[in-house]
């Protein structure tokens, strides 16, 4: 809805302004039809027994003027992160720095080709190039001028840059007068610069799995057996804990993700979850380890009072209450 459909409509208007009425109207009608089909499918999912969608999933607004500089900085940081091209803070003579510099050179080349393409876009007869360029520009503008960017993890909201950017460069490099021979010579160097880091990551433990508490439990069966032995089959958990133990128990344990709401009390985390998940009659425990979305001892006690006991297994903290637990009103829906 944010990238594809507006781009099709925008190119349709551009073609109409050029006098290409037939193709322009076809694109405008296609955009309208795609939007209608998308809305109908989203409405049909819960009617067919699927998930209810959270109202206002896309709660993005225009960024405030005070936060715009932060968005611009994050925009450049996210671009460097996407291409693995951030040389800042690296040792000048290190081998890894040389790899990053090659990535940076390729990134600058892609941006330069896209910029040259954008300058002549109004006269470009190729509809495919116009569609790719429109989607790319709309995605970048939506990122910079909305409340989407929060941290480097927001880089995933720039999918067109790493997908449509190289496609445009491949379609347009010959239009800007670059001989093919230098590109063929550079290709083995560029390929090595991307394959070497990839090979290293494949042959070594993933740092994120080691550093991010709760993402990879060492002894999940111990936690599952404890919960089952104490008839704790329904309860709540932090984002990672809830998903992990619900999946590893094949659904025998129903652990629903929660988050701290505005008042510091735990509420449903309506992100990759469904409202009907929270209709439990015997939820009597909370499990957490990673403190994601501020699920911790303080928010648990503020929501339900002091638990009757506290158990720690494999680094996971399990609070138990003697009564079924009700969540506070409201919900958290992250961007």
mmCIF file of C-alpha atoms in Angstrom:
data_model
loop_
_atom_site.group_PDB
_atom_site.id
_atom_site.type_symbol
_atom_site.label_atom_id
_atom_site.label_comp_id
_atom_site.label_asym_id
_atom_site.label_seq_id
_atom_site.Cartn_x
_atom_site.Cartn_y
_atom_site.Cartn_z
ATOM 1 C CA UNK A 1 0.000 0.000 0.000
ATOM 2 C CA UNK A 2 2.828 2.393 0.805
ATOM 3 C CA UNK A 3 5.300 1.537 -1.958
ATOM 4 C CA UNK A 4 3.745 -0.275 -4.909
ATOM 5 C CA UNK A 5 0.277 1.187 -5.385
ATOM 6 C CA UNK A 6 1.202 4.903 -5.088
ATOM 7 C CA UNK A 7 4.078 4.360 -7.535
ATOM 8 C CA UNK A 8 1.743 2.837 -10.129
ATOM 9 C CA UNK A 9 -0.698 5.736 -9.699
ATOM 10 C CA UNK A 10 2.086 8.326 -9.868
ATOM 11 C CA UNK A 11 3.477 6.920 -13.124
ATOM 12 C CA UNK A 12 -0.050 6.791 -14.519
ATOM 13 C CA UNK A 13 -0.462 10.533 -13.847
ATOM 14 C CA UNK A 14 2.945 11.230 -15.412
ATOM 15 C CA UNK A 15 1.996 9.339 -18.569
ATOM 16 C CA UNK A 16 -1.309 11.214 -18.763
ATOM 17 C CA UNK A 17 0.603 14.501 -18.623
ATOM 18 C CA UNK A 18 2.708 13.314 -21.582
ATOM 19 C CA UNK A 19 -0.338 12.546 -23.647
ATOM 20 C CA UNK A 20 -0.105 8.741 -23.268
ATOM 21 C CA UNK A 21 -3.725 8.555 -22.193
ATOM 22 C CA UNK A 22 -4.355 4.860 -22.803
ATOM 23 C CA UNK A 23 -1.397 3.576 -20.767
ATOM 24 C CA UNK A 24 -1.850 6.269 -18.124
ATOM 25 C CA UNK A 25 -5.483 5.352 -17.470
ATOM 26 C CA UNK A 26 -4.596 1.657 -17.422
ATOM 27 C CA UNK A 27 -2.048 2.272 -14.663
ATOM 28 C CA UNK A 28 -4.447 4.454 -12.652
ATOM 29 C CA UNK A 29 -7.175 1.813 -12.890
ATOM 30 C CA UNK A 30 -4.643 -0.878 -11.953
ATOM 31 C CA UNK A 31 -3.631 1.089 -8.848
ATOM 32 C CA UNK A 32 -7.269 1.522 -7.808
ATOM 33 C CA UNK A 33 -8.002 -2.167 -8.424
ATOM 34 C CA UNK A 34 -4.949 -3.276 -6.445
ATOM 35 C CA UNK A 35 -5.948 -1.093 -3.506
ATOM 36 C CA UNK A 36 -9.499 -2.472 -3.571
ATOM 37 C CA UNK A 37 -8.299 -6.093 -3.791
ATOM 38 C CA UNK A 38 -5.835 -5.543 -0.928
ATOM 39 C CA UNK A 39 -8.547 -4.058 1.293
ATOM 40 C CA UNK A 40 -10.953 -6.908 0.469
ATOM 41 C CA UNK A 41 -8.331 -9.544 1.266
ATOM 42 C CA UNK A 42 -7.488 -7.936 4.601
ATOM 43 C CA UNK A 43 -11.210 -7.795 5.441
ATOM 44 C CA UNK A 44 -11.715 -11.424 4.370
ATOM 45 C CA UNK A 45 -8.921 -12.885 6.556
ATOM 46 C CA UNK A 46 -10.809 -12.681 9.908
ATOM 47 C CA UNK A 47 -14.085 -13.682 8.217
ATOM 48 C CA UNK A 48 -12.408 -16.897 7.040
ATOM 49 C CA UNK A 49 -11.140 -17.703 10.532
ATOM 50 C CA UNK A 50 -7.799 -15.956 10.353
ATOM 51 C CA UNK A 51 -6.303 -13.232 12.515
ATOM 52 C CA UNK A 52 -8.131 -10.059 13.375
ATOM 53 C CA UNK A 53 -6.122 -7.086 12.230
ATOM 54 C CA UNK A 54 -5.217 -4.402 14.734
ATOM 55 C CA UNK A 55 -6.963 -1.088 14.037
ATOM 56 C CA UNK A 56 -4.488 1.495 12.881
ATOM 57 C CA UNK A 57 -1.558 -0.833 12.214
ATOM 58 C CA UNK A 58 -0.026 1.959 10.126
ATOM 59 C CA UNK A 59 -0.068 4.687 12.745
ATOM 60 C CA UNK A 60 2.751 6.622 11.148
ATOM 61 C CA UNK A 61 2.397 10.368 11.075
ATOM 62 C CA UNK A 62 4.513 13.142 9.625
ATOM 63 C CA UNK A 63 7.630 13.645 11.705
ATOM 64 C CA UNK A 64 7.824 16.794 13.794
ATOM 65 C CA UNK A 65 10.216 19.528 12.701
ATOM 66 C CA UNK A 66 12.342 18.968 15.802
ATOM 67 C CA UNK A 67 12.807 15.268 14.993
ATOM 68 C CA UNK A 68 13.517 15.731 11.286
ATOM 69 C CA UNK A 69 17.330 16.058 11.752
ATOM 70 C CA UNK A 70 17.306 12.770 13.692
ATOM 71 C CA UNK A 71 15.400 11.112 10.843
ATOM 72 C CA UNK A 72 17.891 12.401 8.271
ATOM 73 C CA UNK A 73 20.817 11.074 10.327
ATOM 74 C CA UNK A 74 19.119 7.693 10.766
ATOM 75 C CA UNK A 75 18.401 7.631 7.041
ATOM 76 C CA UNK A 76 22.098 7.841 6.174
ATOM 77 C CA UNK A 77 23.088 5.425 8.938
ATOM 78 C CA UNK A 78 20.497 2.895 7.751
ATOM 79 C CA UNK A 79 21.706 3.131 4.150
ATOM 80 C CA UNK A 80 25.289 2.465 5.264
ATOM 81 C CA UNK A 81 24.102 -0.446 7.397
ATOM 82 C CA UNK A 82 22.080 -2.013 4.580
ATOM 83 C CA UNK A 83 25.116 -2.128 2.298
ATOM 84 C CA UNK A 84 27.598 -3.004 5.056
ATOM 85 C CA UNK A 85 29.357 0.237 4.108
ATOM 86 C CA UNK A 86 29.863 2.107 7.365
ATOM 87 C CA UNK A 87 33.602 2.890 7.751
ATOM 88 C CA UNK A 88 33.226 5.236 10.733
ATOM 89 C CA UNK A 89 35.123 4.071 13.810
ATOM 90 C CA UNK A 90 37.032 1.325 11.962
ATOM 91 C CA UNK A 91 40.799 0.891 11.944
ATOM 92 C CA UNK A 92 42.192 2.412 8.759
ATOM 93 C CA UNK A 93 44.611 -0.392 7.816
ATOM 94 C CA UNK A 94 42.434 -3.393 8.777
ATOM 95 C CA UNK A 95 41.337 -5.978 6.181
ATOM 96 C CA UNK A 96 37.680 -5.629 7.233
ATOM 97 C CA UNK A 97 37.920 -1.885 6.593
ATOM 98 C CA UNK A 98 39.014 -2.588 3.008
ATOM 99 C CA UNK A 99 35.916 -4.766 2.549
ATOM 100 C CA UNK A 100 33.721 -1.963 3.898
ATOM 101 C CA UNK A 101 35.360 0.569 1.549
ATOM 102 C CA UNK A 102 34.538 -1.658 -1.449
ATOM 103 C CA UNK A 103 30.929 -1.856 -0.241
ATOM 104 C CA UNK A 104 30.890 1.924 0.142
ATOM 105 C CA UNK A 105 32.237 2.416 -3.383
ATOM 106 C CA UNK A 106 29.559 0.155 -4.831
ATOM 107 C CA UNK A 107 26.860 1.961 -2.827
ATOM 108 C CA UNK A 108 28.031 5.356 -4.127
ATOM 109 C CA UNK A 109 28.060 3.996 -7.681
ATOM 110 C CA UNK A 110 24.470 2.737 -7.347
ATOM 111 C CA UNK A 111 23.276 6.036 -5.892
ATOM 112 C CA UNK A 112 25.053 7.970 -8.650
ATOM 113 C CA UNK A 113 23.391 5.897 -11.386
ATOM 114 C CA UNK A 114 19.982 6.296 -9.724
ATOM 115 C CA UNK A 115 20.565 10.059 -9.427
ATOM 116 C CA UNK A 116 21.432 10.310 -13.120
ATOM 117 C CA UNK A 117 18.311 8.305 -13.901
ATOM 118 C CA UNK A 118 16.159 10.575 -11.710
ATOM 119 C CA UNK A 119 17.395 13.706 -13.495
ATOM 120 C CA UNK A 120 16.076 12.431 -16.819
ATOM 121 C CA UNK A 121 12.994 10.656 -15.448
ATOM 122 C CA UNK A 122 10.512 13.120 -16.921
ATOM 123 C CA UNK A 123 11.765 12.243 -20.415
ATOM 124 C CA UNK A 124 12.271 8.521 -19.757
ATOM 125 C CA UNK A 125 10.148 6.393 -22.147
ATOM 126 C CA UNK A 126 10.661 3.152 -20.212
ATOM 127 C CA UNK A 127 7.626 2.522 -17.969
ATOM 128 C CA UNK A 128 9.414 -0.169 -15.945
ATOM 129 C CA UNK A 129 12.225 2.220 -15.005
ATOM 130 C CA UNK A 130 9.699 4.866 -14.035
ATOM 131 C CA UNK A 131 7.821 2.432 -11.808
ATOM 132 C CA UNK A 132 11.006 1.296 -10.052
ATOM 133 C CA UNK A 133 12.240 4.852 -9.585
ATOM 134 C CA UNK A 134 8.849 6.083 -8.309
ATOM 135 C CA UNK A 135 8.606 3.272 -5.760
ATOM 136 C CA UNK A 136 12.167 3.958 -4.624
ATOM 137 C CA UNK A 137 11.635 7.702 -4.183
ATOM 138 C CA UNK A 138 8.295 7.239 -2.400
ATOM 139 C CA UNK A 139 9.842 4.726 0.003
ATOM 140 C CA UNK A 140 12.745 7.053 0.839
ATOM 141 C CA UNK A 141 10.450 10.048 1.349
ATOM 142 C CA UNK A 142 8.085 8.042 3.546
ATOM 143 C CA UNK A 143 11.055 6.976 5.656
ATOM 144 C CA UNK A 144 12.535 10.455 6.134
ATOM 145 C CA UNK A 145 9.315 12.414 6.644
ATOM 146 C CA UNK A 146 7.358 9.950 8.803
ATOM 147 C CA UNK A 147 7.680 8.576 12.330
ATOM 148 C CA UNK A 148 8.892 5.188 11.022
ATOM 149 C CA UNK A 149 12.637 5.586 11.815
ATOM 150 C CA UNK A 150 13.495 4.747 15.417
ATOM 151 C CA UNK A 151 16.914 3.103 15.385
ATOM 152 C CA UNK A 152 19.212 1.174 13.055
ATOM 153 C CA UNK A 153 16.712 -1.677 13.091
ATOM 154 C CA UNK A 154 14.452 0.626 11.069
ATOM 155 C CA UNK A 155 16.701 -0.054 8.065
ATOM 156 C CA UNK A 156 14.379 -2.937 7.203
ATOM 157 C CA UNK A 157 11.771 -0.334 6.190
ATOM 158 C CA UNK A 158 13.928 0.602 3.173
ATOM 159 C CA UNK A 159 13.444 -2.546 1.066
ATOM 160 C CA UNK A 160 13.377 -0.748 -2.276
ATOM 161 C CA UNK A 161 16.908 0.582 -1.832
ATOM 162 C CA UNK A 162 18.589 -2.823 -1.910
ATOM 163 C CA UNK A 163 16.122 -4.380 -4.370
ATOM 164 C CA UNK A 164 15.066 -1.698 -6.841
ATOM 165 C CA UNK A 165 18.363 0.219 -6.548
ATOM 166 C CA UNK A 166 20.512 -2.538 -8.091
ATOM 167 C CA UNK A 167 17.767 -3.270 -10.639
ATOM 168 C CA UNK A 168 17.793 0.350 -11.774
ATOM 169 C CA UNK A 169 21.582 0.388 -11.884
ATOM 170 C CA UNK A 170 21.581 -2.746 -14.015
ATOM 171 C CA UNK A 171 19.026 -1.257 -16.409
ATOM 172 C CA UNK A 172 20.612 2.192 -16.635
ATOM 173 C CA UNK A 173 24.404 1.955 -16.287
ATOM 174 C CA UNK A 174 24.877 1.931 -20.061
ATOM 175 C CA UNK A 175 22.643 5.009 -20.404
ATOM 176 C CA UNK A 176 25.111 7.081 -18.389
ATOM 177 C CA UNK A 177 28.041 6.219 -20.614
ATOM 178 C CA UNK A 178 30.004 3.705 -18.520
ATOM 179 C CA UNK A 179 32.034 1.220 -20.633
ATOM 180 C CA UNK A 180 31.347 -2.432 -19.932
ATOM 181 C CA UNK A 181 35.022 -3.445 -19.577
ATOM 182 C CA UNK A 182 35.668 -1.628 -16.236
ATOM 183 C CA UNK A 183 32.519 -3.146 -14.787
ATOM 184 C CA UNK A 184 33.584 -6.663 -15.746
ATOM 185 C CA UNK A 185 36.979 -6.073 -14.126
ATOM 186 C CA UNK A 186 35.404 -4.764 -10.935
ATOM 187 C CA UNK A 187 32.885 -7.614 -10.629
ATOM 188 C CA UNK A 188 35.250 -10.272 -9.124
ATOM 189 C CA UNK A 189 36.507 -7.773 -6.522
ATOM 190 C CA UNK A 190 32.963 -6.751 -5.567
ATOM 191 C CA UNK A 191 31.798 -10.382 -5.437
ATOM 192 C CA UNK A 192 34.686 -11.298 -3.134
ATOM 193 C CA UNK A 193 33.959 -8.313 -0.887
ATOM 194 C CA UNK A 194 30.435 -9.609 -0.290
ATOM 195 C CA UNK A 195 31.130 -13.357 -0.266
ATOM 196 C CA UNK A 196 34.025 -13.248 2.215
ATOM 197 C CA UNK A 197 31.979 -11.672 5.068
ATOM 198 C CA UNK A 198 29.065 -13.970 4.208
ATOM 199 C CA UNK A 199 31.311 -17.030 4.443
ATOM 200 C CA UNK A 200 32.668 -15.889 7.778
ATOM 201 C CA UNK A 201 29.180 -15.507 9.204
ATOM 202 C CA UNK A 202 28.122 -18.939 7.943
ATOM 203 C CA UNK A 203 31.136 -20.610 9.573
ATOM 204 C CA UNK A 204 30.951 -18.839 12.928
ATOM 205 C CA UNK A 205 28.265 -18.585 15.648
ATOM 206 C CA UNK A 206 25.782 -15.821 15.115
ATOM 207 C CA UNK A 207 26.659 -13.091 17.649
ATOM 208 C CA UNK A 208 23.030 -12.045 18.000
ATOM 209 C CA UNK A 209 22.057 -15.488 19.262
ATOM 210 C CA UNK A 210 24.731 -15.277 21.931
ATOM 211 C CA UNK A 211 24.159 -11.688 23.009
ATOM 212 C CA UNK A 212 20.383 -11.391 22.894
ATOM 213 C CA UNK A 213 18.995 -12.923 26.039
ATOM 214 C CA UNK A 214 15.944 -15.101 25.476
ATOM 215 C CA UNK A 215 16.444 -15.561 21.746
ATOM 216 C CA UNK A 216 18.042 -19.000 22.024
ATOM 217 C CA UNK A 217 17.334 -20.898 25.282
ATOM 218 C CA UNK A 218 19.996 -23.442 26.218
ATOM 219 C CA UNK A 219 17.611 -25.915 27.901
ATOM 220 C CA UNK A 220 14.053 -25.220 26.723
ATOM 221 C CA UNK A 221 12.729 -28.632 27.782
ATOM 222 C CA UNK A 222 13.432 -27.834 31.451
ATOM 223 C CA UNK A 223 11.211 -24.756 31.276
ATOM 224 C CA UNK A 224 8.446 -26.564 29.400
ATOM 225 C CA UNK A 225 8.499 -29.536 31.804
ATOM 226 C CA UNK A 226 8.301 -27.222 34.836
ATOM 227 C CA UNK A 227 5.286 -25.375 33.431
ATOM 228 C CA UNK A 228 3.491 -28.582 32.462
ATOM 229 C CA UNK A 229 4.227 -30.227 35.833
ATOM 230 C CA UNK A 230 2.591 -27.280 37.621
ATOM 231 C CA UNK A 231 -0.449 -27.194 35.301
ATOM 232 C CA UNK A 232 0.656 -23.819 33.954
ATOM 233 C CA UNK A 233 -0.615 -24.192 30.398
ATOM 234 C CA UNK A 234 -1.841 -20.600 29.908
ATOM 235 C CA UNK A 235 0.068 -17.439 30.673
ATOM 236 C CA UNK A 236 1.916 -14.403 29.416
ATOM 237 C CA UNK A 237 5.490 -13.673 28.430
ATOM 238 C CA UNK A 238 7.874 -11.166 26.917
ATOM 239 C CA UNK A 239 7.968 -11.008 23.115
ATOM 240 C CA UNK A 240 10.693 -13.624 22.528
ATOM 241 C CA UNK A 241 9.753 -15.889 25.429
ATOM 242 C CA UNK A 242 6.108 -16.109 24.387
ATOM 243 C CA UNK A 243 6.839 -17.160 20.835
ATOM 244 C CA UNK A 244 9.624 -19.577 21.748
ATOM 245 C CA UNK A 245 7.767 -21.669 24.308
ATOM 246 C CA UNK A 246 4.437 -21.683 22.482
ATOM 247 C CA UNK A 247 6.197 -23.045 19.392
ATOM 248 C CA UNK A 248 8.543 -25.502 21.158
ATOM 249 C CA UNK A 249 5.654 -27.016 23.121
ATOM 250 C CA UNK A 250 3.659 -27.545 19.900
ATOM 251 C CA UNK A 251 0.947 -25.286 21.271
ATOM 252 C CA UNK A 252 0.436 -27.217 24.513
ATOM 253 C CA UNK A 253 1.540 -24.075 26.315
ATOM 254 C CA UNK A 254 -0.292 -20.912 25.356
ATOM 255 C CA UNK A 255 2.096 -18.052 26.169
ATOM 256 C CA UNK A 256 0.886 -14.697 24.854
ATOM 257 C CA UNK A 257 3.183 -11.690 24.333
ATOM 258 C CA UNK A 258 2.620 -8.631 26.498
ATOM 259 C CA UNK A 259 4.195 -5.191 26.773
ATOM 260 C CA UNK A 260 4.214 -2.294 29.200
ATOM 261 C CA UNK A 261 1.461 0.206 28.426
ATOM 262 C CA UNK A 262 1.412 3.961 29.068
ATOM 263 C CA UNK A 263 0.679 3.508 32.777
ATOM 264 C CA UNK A 264 3.416 0.941 33.292
ATOM 265 C CA UNK A 265 0.964 -1.966 33.398
ATOM 266 C CA UNK A 266 1.172 -4.984 31.093
ATOM 267 C CA UNK A 267 -1.205 -5.011 28.122
ATOM 268 C CA UNK A 268 -1.520 -7.196 24.984
ATOM 269 C CA UNK A 269 1.274 -6.769 22.446
ATOM 270 C CA UNK A 270 -0.728 -6.566 19.225
ATOM 271 C CA UNK A 271 2.195 -7.154 16.913
ATOM 272 C CA UNK A 272 2.364 -10.435 15.002
ATOM 273 C CA UNK A 273 -0.379 -11.645 17.327
ATOM 274 C CA UNK A 274 -4.157 -12.012 17.343
ATOM 275 C CA UNK A 275 -6.741 -10.621 19.708
ATOM 276 C CA UNK A 276 -8.401 -13.992 20.241
ATOM 277 C CA UNK A 277 -5.136 -15.321 21.682
ATOM 278 C CA UNK A 278 -5.775 -13.348 24.855
ATOM 279 C CA UNK A 279 -9.166 -14.917 25.607
ATOM 280 C CA UNK A 280 -7.724 -17.304 28.223
ATOM 281 C CA UNK A 281 -9.545 -18.434 31.369
ATOM 282 C CA UNK A 282 -6.652 -19.813 33.396
ATOM 283 C CA UNK A 283 -3.612 -17.630 32.671
ATOM 284 C CA UNK A 284 -1.648 -17.724 35.939
ATOM 285 C CA UNK A 285 2.011 -17.112 35.077
ATOM 286 C CA UNK A 286 4.416 -14.682 33.445
ATOM 287 C CA UNK A 287 7.742 -15.725 31.907
ATOM 288 C CA UNK A 288 10.467 -13.354 30.771
ATOM 289 C CA UNK A 289 14.206 -13.083 30.305
ATOM 290 C CA UNK A 290 14.979 -10.469 27.698
ATOM 291 C CA UNK A 291 13.047 -7.472 29.128
ATOM 292 C CA UNK A 292 11.732 -6.652 25.656
ATOM 293 C CA UNK A 293 8.930 -4.079 25.665
ATOM 294 C CA UNK A 294 9.611 -3.509 29.397
ATOM 295 C CA UNK A 295 8.301 -6.860 30.570
ATOM 296 C CA UNK A 296 9.991 -7.200 33.962
ATOM 297 C CA UNK A 297 9.380 -7.662 37.680
ATOM 298 C CA UNK A 298 8.296 -4.067 38.223
ATOM 299 C CA UNK A 299 5.633 -4.004 35.492
ATOM 300 C CA UNK A 300 4.397 -7.475 36.507
ATOM 301 C CA UNK A 301 3.895 -6.475 40.149
ATOM 302 C CA UNK A 302 2.317 -3.182 39.126
ATOM 303 C CA UNK A 303 -0.210 -5.100 36.994
ATOM 304 C CA UNK A 304 -1.081 -8.117 39.173
ATOM 305 C CA UNK A 305 0.502 -7.541 42.568
ATOM 306 C CA UNK A 306 3.150 -9.735 44.158
ATOM 307 C CA UNK A 307 3.284 -13.332 42.851
ATOM 308 C CA UNK A 308 3.014 -16.324 45.156
ATOM 309 C CA UNK A 309 6.440 -17.545 44.042
ATOM 310 C CA UNK A 310 9.350 -16.867 41.715
ATOM 311 C CA UNK A 311 11.241 -19.595 39.846
ATOM 312 C CA UNK A 312 14.318 -19.201 37.671
ATOM 313 C CA UNK A 313 15.196 -21.856 35.070
ATOM 314 C CA UNK A 314 17.808 -21.451 32.349
ATOM 315 C CA UNK A 315 17.842 -17.706 33.017
ATOM 316 C CA UNK A 316 14.073 -17.399 32.559
ATOM 317 C CA UNK A 317 12.104 -15.897 35.425
ATOM 318 C CA UNK A 318 8.672 -17.419 36.025
ATOM 319 C CA UNK A 319 6.176 -15.643 38.282
ATOM 320 C CA UNK A 320 3.091 -17.565 39.439
ATOM 321 C CA UNK A 321 -0.159 -16.235 40.877
ATOM 322 C CA UNK A 322 -2.896 -18.286 42.604
ATOM 323 C CA UNK A 323 -5.643 -16.732 40.491
ATOM 324 C CA UNK A 324 -6.310 -16.159 36.779
ATOM 325 C CA UNK A 325 -4.735 -12.949 35.520
ATOM 326 C CA UNK A 326 -6.526 -10.138 33.715
ATOM 327 C CA UNK A 327 -4.571 -7.726 31.535
ATOM 328 C CA UNK A 328 -4.848 -3.977 31.859
ATOM 329 C CA UNK A 329 -6.967 -2.130 29.324
ATOM 330 C CA UNK A 330 -5.366 -1.033 26.085
ATOM 331 C CA UNK A 331 -2.714 -2.546 23.839
ATOM 332 C CA UNK A 332 0.694 -1.775 22.425
ATOM 333 C CA UNK A 333 1.190 -1.777 18.647
ATOM 334 C CA UNK A 334 4.819 -1.087 17.663
ATOM 335 C CA UNK A 335 5.759 0.418 14.292
#
